[in-house]
Amino acid sequence: AVQLVESGGGSVQPGGSLRLSCSASGFILSSYGMSWVRQAPGEELEWVAGISRLGRTTHYADSVKGRFTISRDNPKKTLYLQLTNLKTEDTAMYYCTRDRDTLQTGTKDDFDWATRGQGTQVTVSA
């Protein structure tokens, strides 16, 4: 079974940085595009960033472009999200997700919400 385990969240001040990690098991990571998706309390899901199978192509939501960087290490079976210049509106639970099938490339239309892990909380406050 697909298992994704997120870690690395925490509480930071505006302008701070965090690095999220997602450990993957139960499937061949290098066969799938991956994404990070976040959800703030009372808000809808927001796709944040995605990456193709081998990491050659990345995609970002406009709200995080230039501040967040998605990357992956397939041999280590790990997905990352580097968060910099954090803003209060970045406060949310962050989840990593797998694409629905191997033909997809990590765009905002490709992620399978059902594959998410337990999430990792990011809180940005002064």
N, C-alpha and C. Protein backbone atom coordinates (compact mmCIF):
# COMPACT_ATOMS: atom_id res chain seq x y z
N ALA A 1 0.84 -1.19 0.00
CA ALA A 1 0.00 0.00 0.00
C ALA A 1 0.88 1.24 0.00
N VAL A 2 0.36 2.28 -0.66
CA VAL A 2 1.08 3.55 -0.69
C VAL A 2 1.13 4.14 0.71
N GLN A 3 2.32 4.52 1.13
CA GLN A 3 2.47 5.18 2.41
C GLN A 3 3.38 6.39 2.26
N LEU A 4 2.89 7.54 2.69
CA LEU A 4 3.64 8.78 2.66
C LEU A 4 3.67 9.35 4.07
N VAL A 5 4.86 9.70 4.53
CA VAL A 5 5.02 10.21 5.90
C VAL A 5 5.73 11.56 5.83
N GLU A 6 4.99 12.61 6.17
CA GLU A 6 5.53 13.97 6.14
C GLU A 6 6.17 14.33 7.47
N SER A 7 7.17 15.20 7.41
CA SER A 7 7.83 15.69 8.62
C SER A 7 8.48 17.03 8.33
N GLY A 8 8.93 17.71 9.38
CA GLY A 8 9.69 18.94 9.21
C GLY A 8 8.93 20.22 9.48
N GLY A 9 7.64 20.13 9.75
CA GLY A 9 6.87 21.32 10.05
C GLY A 9 7.27 21.94 11.38
N GLY A 10 6.71 23.10 11.66
CA GLY A 10 6.99 23.76 12.91
C GLY A 10 6.41 25.16 12.93
N SER A 11 6.79 25.91 13.95
CA SER A 11 6.35 27.29 14.11
C SER A 11 7.51 28.23 13.85
N VAL A 12 7.29 29.19 12.97
CA VAL A 12 8.34 30.15 12.63
C VAL A 12 7.74 31.54 12.53
N GLN A 13 8.61 32.53 12.57
CA GLN A 13 8.18 33.90 12.38
C GLN A 13 8.12 34.22 10.90
N PRO A 14 7.36 35.24 10.55
CA PRO A 14 7.35 35.67 9.14
C PRO A 14 8.77 35.95 8.66
N GLY A 15 9.04 35.50 7.45
CA GLY A 15 10.38 35.63 6.89
C GLY A 15 11.26 34.42 7.15
N GLY A 16 10.80 33.52 7.98
CA GLY A 16 11.58 32.34 8.32
C GLY A 16 11.53 31.26 7.25
N SER A 17 12.22 30.17 7.55
CA SER A 17 12.32 29.07 6.59
C SER A 17 12.09 27.73 7.28
N LEU A 18 11.65 26.77 6.51
CA LEU A 18 11.49 25.39 6.95
C LEU A 18 11.78 24.48 5.77
N ARG A 19 12.15 23.25 6.08
CA ARG A 19 12.29 22.24 5.03
C ARG A 19 11.43 21.04 5.41
N LEU A 20 10.45 20.76 4.58
CA LEU A 20 9.57 19.62 4.78
C LEU A 20 10.12 18.42 4.04
N SER A 21 9.91 17.24 4.61
CA SER A 21 10.31 15.99 3.98
C SER A 21 9.12 15.07 3.91
N CYS A 22 9.15 14.18 2.93
CA CYS A 22 8.09 13.18 2.78
C CYS A 22 8.76 11.86 2.41
N SER A 23 8.66 10.90 3.29
CA SER A 23 9.22 9.58 3.05
C SER A 23 8.17 8.69 2.39
N ALA A 24 8.54 8.07 1.27
CA ALA A 24 7.59 7.29 0.49
C ALA A 24 7.91 5.81 0.56
N SER A 25 6.88 4.99 0.62
CA SER A 25 7.04 3.54 0.57
C SER A 25 5.79 2.92 -0.03
N GLY A 26 5.92 1.65 -0.44
CA GLY A 26 4.79 0.94 -0.99
C GLY A 26 4.60 1.10 -2.48
N PHE A 27 5.45 1.88 -3.11
CA PHE A 27 5.40 2.04 -4.57
C PHE A 27 6.77 2.52 -5.02
N ILE A 28 7.01 2.48 -6.33
CA ILE A 28 8.28 2.93 -6.87
C ILE A 28 8.23 4.44 -7.07
N LEU A 29 8.91 5.17 -6.20
CA LEU A 29 8.82 6.63 -6.22
C LEU A 29 9.19 7.21 -7.58
N SER A 30 10.20 6.66 -8.23
CA SER A 30 10.68 7.23 -9.49
C SER A 30 9.71 7.04 -10.65
N SER A 31 8.62 6.32 -10.41
CA SER A 31 7.63 6.11 -11.46
C SER A 31 6.51 7.14 -11.45
N TYR A 32 6.51 8.02 -10.44
CA TYR A 32 5.38 8.92 -10.26
C TYR A 32 5.81 10.37 -10.05
N GLY A 33 5.04 11.28 -10.66
CA GLY A 33 5.14 12.66 -10.24
C GLY A 33 4.56 12.80 -8.85
N MET A 34 5.00 13.84 -8.14
CA MET A 34 4.58 14.05 -6.77
C MET A 34 4.23 15.52 -6.56
N SER A 35 3.40 15.77 -5.56
CA SER A 35 3.01 17.15 -5.25
C SER A 35 2.95 17.37 -3.74
N TRP A 36 3.02 18.63 -3.37
CA TRP A 36 2.67 19.08 -2.03
C TRP A 36 1.36 19.87 -2.11
N VAL A 37 0.49 19.58 -1.18
CA VAL A 37 -0.82 20.21 -1.11
C VAL A 37 -1.02 20.69 0.32
N ARG A 38 -1.64 21.84 0.52
CA ARG A 38 -1.84 22.33 1.88
C ARG A 38 -3.31 22.66 2.13
N GLN A 39 -3.66 22.67 3.39
CA GLN A 39 -5.01 23.02 3.78
C GLN A 39 -4.98 23.77 5.11
N ALA A 40 -5.49 24.97 5.07
CA ALA A 40 -5.63 25.78 6.29
C ALA A 40 -7.00 25.50 6.90
N PRO A 41 -7.15 25.70 8.20
CA PRO A 41 -8.45 25.45 8.85
C PRO A 41 -9.57 26.24 8.19
N GLY A 42 -10.63 25.54 7.83
CA GLY A 42 -11.78 26.19 7.23
C GLY A 42 -11.60 26.58 5.78
N GLU A 43 -10.45 26.22 5.21
CA GLU A 43 -10.17 26.58 3.83
C GLU A 43 -10.17 25.34 2.93
N GLU A 44 -10.26 25.59 1.64
CA GLU A 44 -10.19 24.50 0.68
C GLU A 44 -8.74 24.05 0.50
N LEU A 45 -8.59 22.88 -0.09
CA LEU A 45 -7.26 22.40 -0.44
C LEU A 45 -6.61 23.35 -1.42
N GLU A 46 -5.30 23.53 -1.24
CA GLU A 46 -4.54 24.34 -2.19
C GLU A 46 -3.33 23.55 -2.64
N TRP A 47 -3.28 23.22 -3.91
CA TRP A 47 -2.08 22.60 -4.48
C TRP A 47 -0.96 23.64 -4.43
N VAL A 48 0.22 23.23 -3.97
CA VAL A 48 1.32 24.17 -3.76
C VAL A 48 2.43 24.00 -4.80
N ALA A 49 2.86 22.76 -5.00
CA ALA A 49 3.98 22.53 -5.91
C ALA A 49 3.98 21.07 -6.36
N GLY A 50 4.52 20.83 -7.55
CA GLY A 50 4.63 19.47 -8.05
C GLY A 50 5.93 19.27 -8.79
N ILE A 51 6.31 17.99 -8.94
CA ILE A 51 7.58 17.67 -9.58
C ILE A 51 7.40 16.40 -10.39
N SER A 52 8.03 16.34 -11.55
CA SER A 52 7.92 15.17 -12.42
C SER A 52 8.72 14.01 -11.84
N ARG A 53 8.57 12.85 -12.49
CA ARG A 53 9.13 11.61 -11.94
C ARG A 53 10.60 11.70 -11.62
N LEU A 54 11.37 12.26 -12.51
CA LEU A 54 12.82 12.30 -12.33
C LEU A 54 13.31 13.67 -11.87
N GLY A 55 12.38 14.56 -11.58
CA GLY A 55 12.73 15.87 -11.05
C GLY A 55 13.13 16.90 -12.08
N ARG A 56 12.91 16.60 -13.35
CA ARG A 56 13.36 17.53 -14.40
C ARG A 56 12.42 18.71 -14.57
N THR A 57 11.16 18.53 -14.17
CA THR A 57 10.17 19.60 -14.32
C THR A 57 9.50 19.86 -12.98
N THR A 58 9.39 21.13 -12.64
CA THR A 58 8.68 21.51 -11.42
C THR A 58 7.59 22.52 -11.75
N HIS A 59 6.57 22.55 -10.90
CA HIS A 59 5.44 23.46 -11.09
C HIS A 59 5.12 24.08 -9.74
N TYR A 60 4.68 25.32 -9.75
CA TYR A 60 4.37 26.01 -8.50
C TYR A 60 3.09 26.82 -8.62
N ALA A 61 2.37 26.90 -7.51
CA ALA A 61 1.25 27.83 -7.43
C ALA A 61 1.81 29.25 -7.41
N ASP A 62 1.08 30.18 -7.96
CA ASP A 62 1.54 31.57 -8.00
C ASP A 62 1.81 32.10 -6.60
N SER A 63 1.05 31.61 -5.61
CA SER A 63 1.17 32.13 -4.25
C SER A 63 2.51 31.79 -3.59
N VAL A 64 3.23 30.79 -4.14
CA VAL A 64 4.48 30.37 -3.51
C VAL A 64 5.67 30.47 -4.46
N LYS A 65 5.42 30.81 -5.69
CA LYS A 65 6.49 30.86 -6.68
C LYS A 65 7.58 31.83 -6.24
N GLY A 66 8.82 31.38 -6.31
CA GLY A 66 9.94 32.21 -5.89
C GLY A 66 10.29 32.09 -4.42
N ARG A 67 9.41 31.45 -3.64
CA ARG A 67 9.66 31.28 -2.21
C ARG A 67 9.82 29.81 -1.81
N PHE A 68 9.12 28.92 -2.49
CA PHE A 68 9.17 27.50 -2.18
C PHE A 68 9.91 26.76 -3.29
N THR A 69 10.61 25.69 -2.91
CA THR A 69 11.30 24.86 -3.89
C THR A 69 11.01 23.40 -3.61
N ILE A 70 10.48 22.70 -4.60
CA ILE A 70 10.21 21.27 -4.48
C ILE A 70 11.38 20.51 -5.10
N SER A 71 11.74 19.40 -4.46
CA SER A 71 12.80 18.55 -4.98
C SER A 71 12.56 17.12 -4.54
N ARG A 72 13.34 16.21 -5.09
CA ARG A 72 13.16 14.81 -4.73
C ARG A 72 14.49 14.09 -4.80
N ASP A 73 14.60 13.04 -4.01
CA ASP A 73 15.76 12.15 -4.03
C ASP A 73 15.20 10.74 -4.16
N ASN A 74 15.11 10.26 -5.39
CA ASN A 74 14.46 8.96 -5.61
C ASN A 74 15.19 7.80 -4.93
N PRO A 75 16.53 7.73 -4.98
CA PRO A 75 17.20 6.63 -4.26
C PRO A 75 16.90 6.63 -2.76
N LYS A 76 16.70 7.82 -2.18
CA LYS A 76 16.37 7.91 -0.76
C LYS A 76 14.87 7.84 -0.52
N LYS A 77 14.09 7.74 -1.60
CA LYS A 77 12.63 7.62 -1.51
C LYS A 77 12.03 8.79 -0.73
N THR A 78 12.52 9.98 -1.02
CA THR A 78 12.10 11.15 -0.26
C THR A 78 11.79 12.33 -1.16
N LEU A 79 10.73 13.02 -0.83
CA LEU A 79 10.31 14.26 -1.48
C LEU A 79 10.55 15.40 -0.48
N TYR A 80 10.92 16.56 -1.00
CA TYR A 80 11.20 17.70 -0.14
C TYR A 80 10.42 18.94 -0.59
N LEU A 81 10.22 19.84 0.36
CA LEU A 81 9.71 21.17 0.03
C LEU A 81 10.44 22.17 0.91
N GLN A 82 11.25 22.99 0.28
CA GLN A 82 11.97 24.06 1.00
C GLN A 82 11.09 25.29 0.99
N LEU A 83 10.78 25.79 2.18
CA LEU A 83 9.93 26.96 2.33
C LEU A 83 10.80 28.13 2.82
N THR A 84 10.82 29.21 2.12
CA THR A 84 11.58 30.39 2.53
C THR A 84 10.67 31.62 2.50
N ASN A 85 11.13 32.69 3.16
CA ASN A 85 10.35 33.93 3.22
C ASN A 85 8.89 33.65 3.55
N LEU A 86 8.68 32.87 4.60
CA LEU A 86 7.34 32.44 4.95
C LEU A 86 6.46 33.61 5.38
N LYS A 87 5.20 33.51 5.04
CA LYS A 87 4.20 34.52 5.36
C LYS A 87 3.12 33.90 6.24
N THR A 88 2.39 34.74 6.96
CA THR A 88 1.34 34.21 7.83
C THR A 88 0.31 33.40 7.05
N GLU A 89 0.09 33.79 5.81
CA GLU A 89 -0.90 33.06 4.99
C GLU A 89 -0.41 31.69 4.53
N ASP A 90 0.85 31.36 4.83
CA ASP A 90 1.36 30.01 4.54
C ASP A 90 1.00 29.02 5.64
N THR A 91 0.43 29.50 6.73
CA THR A 91 0.03 28.62 7.83
C THR A 91 -1.00 27.61 7.34
N ALA A 92 -0.69 26.33 7.51
CA ALA A 92 -1.56 25.26 7.02
C ALA A 92 -0.96 23.92 7.40
N MET A 93 -1.75 22.87 7.21
CA MET A 93 -1.22 21.52 7.24
C MET A 93 -0.74 21.20 5.83
N TYR A 94 0.46 20.70 5.74
CA TYR A 94 1.06 20.39 4.44
C TYR A 94 1.11 18.88 4.26
N TYR A 95 0.65 18.45 3.08
CA TYR A 95 0.60 17.03 2.75
C TYR A 95 1.38 16.76 1.47
N CYS A 96 2.07 15.63 1.40
CA CYS A 96 2.60 15.21 0.10
C CYS A 96 1.64 14.19 -0.50
N THR A 97 1.58 14.19 -1.79
CA THR A 97 0.67 13.31 -2.51
C THR A 97 1.37 12.74 -3.74
N ARG A 98 0.87 11.60 -4.18
CA ARG A 98 1.37 10.99 -5.40
C ARG A 98 0.42 11.29 -6.54
N ASP A 99 0.93 11.31 -7.76
CA ASP A 99 0.05 11.45 -8.92
C ASP A 99 -0.83 10.22 -9.06
N ARG A 100 -1.94 10.40 -9.76
CA ARG A 100 -2.87 9.30 -9.91
C ARG A 100 -2.29 8.15 -10.73
N ASP A 101 -1.49 8.47 -11.74
CA ASP A 101 -0.88 7.39 -12.51
C ASP A 101 0.49 7.81 -13.01
N THR A 102 1.19 6.86 -13.60
CA THR A 102 2.58 7.08 -13.98
C THR A 102 2.76 7.98 -15.19
N LEU A 103 1.67 8.31 -15.87
CA LEU A 103 1.78 9.15 -17.05
C LEU A 103 1.77 10.64 -16.71
N GLN A 104 1.50 10.98 -15.47
CA GLN A 104 1.35 12.38 -15.09
C GLN A 104 2.65 12.97 -14.60
N THR A 105 2.69 14.29 -14.50
CA THR A 105 3.98 14.97 -14.28
C THR A 105 3.98 15.95 -13.13
N GLY A 106 3.08 15.78 -12.16
CA GLY A 106 3.13 16.62 -10.98
C GLY A 106 2.46 17.97 -11.13
N THR A 107 1.56 18.13 -12.07
CA THR A 107 0.83 19.40 -12.17
C THR A 107 -0.32 19.42 -11.16
N LYS A 108 -0.96 20.57 -11.07
CA LYS A 108 -2.01 20.74 -10.06
C LYS A 108 -3.23 19.86 -10.34
N ASP A 109 -3.33 19.32 -11.54
CA ASP A 109 -4.47 18.46 -11.89
C ASP A 109 -4.15 16.98 -11.72
N ASP A 110 -2.94 16.65 -11.29
CA ASP A 110 -2.50 15.26 -11.30
C ASP A 110 -2.52 14.56 -9.95
N PHE A 111 -2.56 15.30 -8.86
CA PHE A 111 -2.37 14.65 -7.57
C PHE A 111 -3.59 13.85 -7.13
N ASP A 112 -3.31 12.80 -6.38
CA ASP A 112 -4.34 11.93 -5.83
C ASP A 112 -4.43 12.19 -4.33
N TRP A 113 -5.44 12.89 -3.91
CA TRP A 113 -5.59 13.30 -2.51
C TRP A 113 -5.65 12.07 -1.58
N ALA A 114 -6.15 10.98 -2.11
CA ALA A 114 -6.31 9.78 -1.28
C ALA A 114 -4.97 9.18 -0.85
N THR A 115 -3.87 9.57 -1.51
CA THR A 115 -2.57 9.01 -1.16
C THR A 115 -1.85 9.79 -0.07
N ARG A 116 -2.39 10.88 0.40
CA ARG A 116 -1.70 11.76 1.34
C ARG A 116 -1.34 11.03 2.63
N GLY A 117 -0.32 11.57 3.31
CA GLY A 117 0.04 11.07 4.62
C GLY A 117 -0.73 11.80 5.70
N GLN A 118 -0.15 11.81 6.91
CA GLN A 118 -0.84 12.43 8.04
C GLN A 118 -0.65 13.95 8.05
N GLY A 119 0.29 14.43 7.24
CA GLY A 119 0.52 15.87 7.16
C GLY A 119 1.51 16.36 8.19
N THR A 120 2.02 17.56 7.95
CA THR A 120 2.91 18.22 8.90
C THR A 120 2.49 19.68 8.98
N GLN A 121 2.33 20.18 10.20
CA GLN A 121 1.78 21.52 10.42
C GLN A 121 2.86 22.58 10.29
N VAL A 122 2.56 23.61 9.52
CA VAL A 122 3.41 24.78 9.42
C VAL A 122 2.62 25.97 9.95
N THR A 123 3.18 26.65 10.94
CA THR A 123 2.53 27.81 11.54
C THR A 123 3.48 29.00 11.46
N VAL A 124 3.00 30.07 10.84
CA VAL A 124 3.81 31.27 10.68
C VAL A 124 3.13 32.41 11.43
N SER A 125 3.78 32.90 12.47
CA SER A 125 3.19 33.98 13.26
C SER A 125 4.30 34.80 13.90
N ALA A 126 3.98 36.08 14.13
CA ALA A 126 4.97 37.00 14.72
C ALA A 126 5.14 36.74 16.21
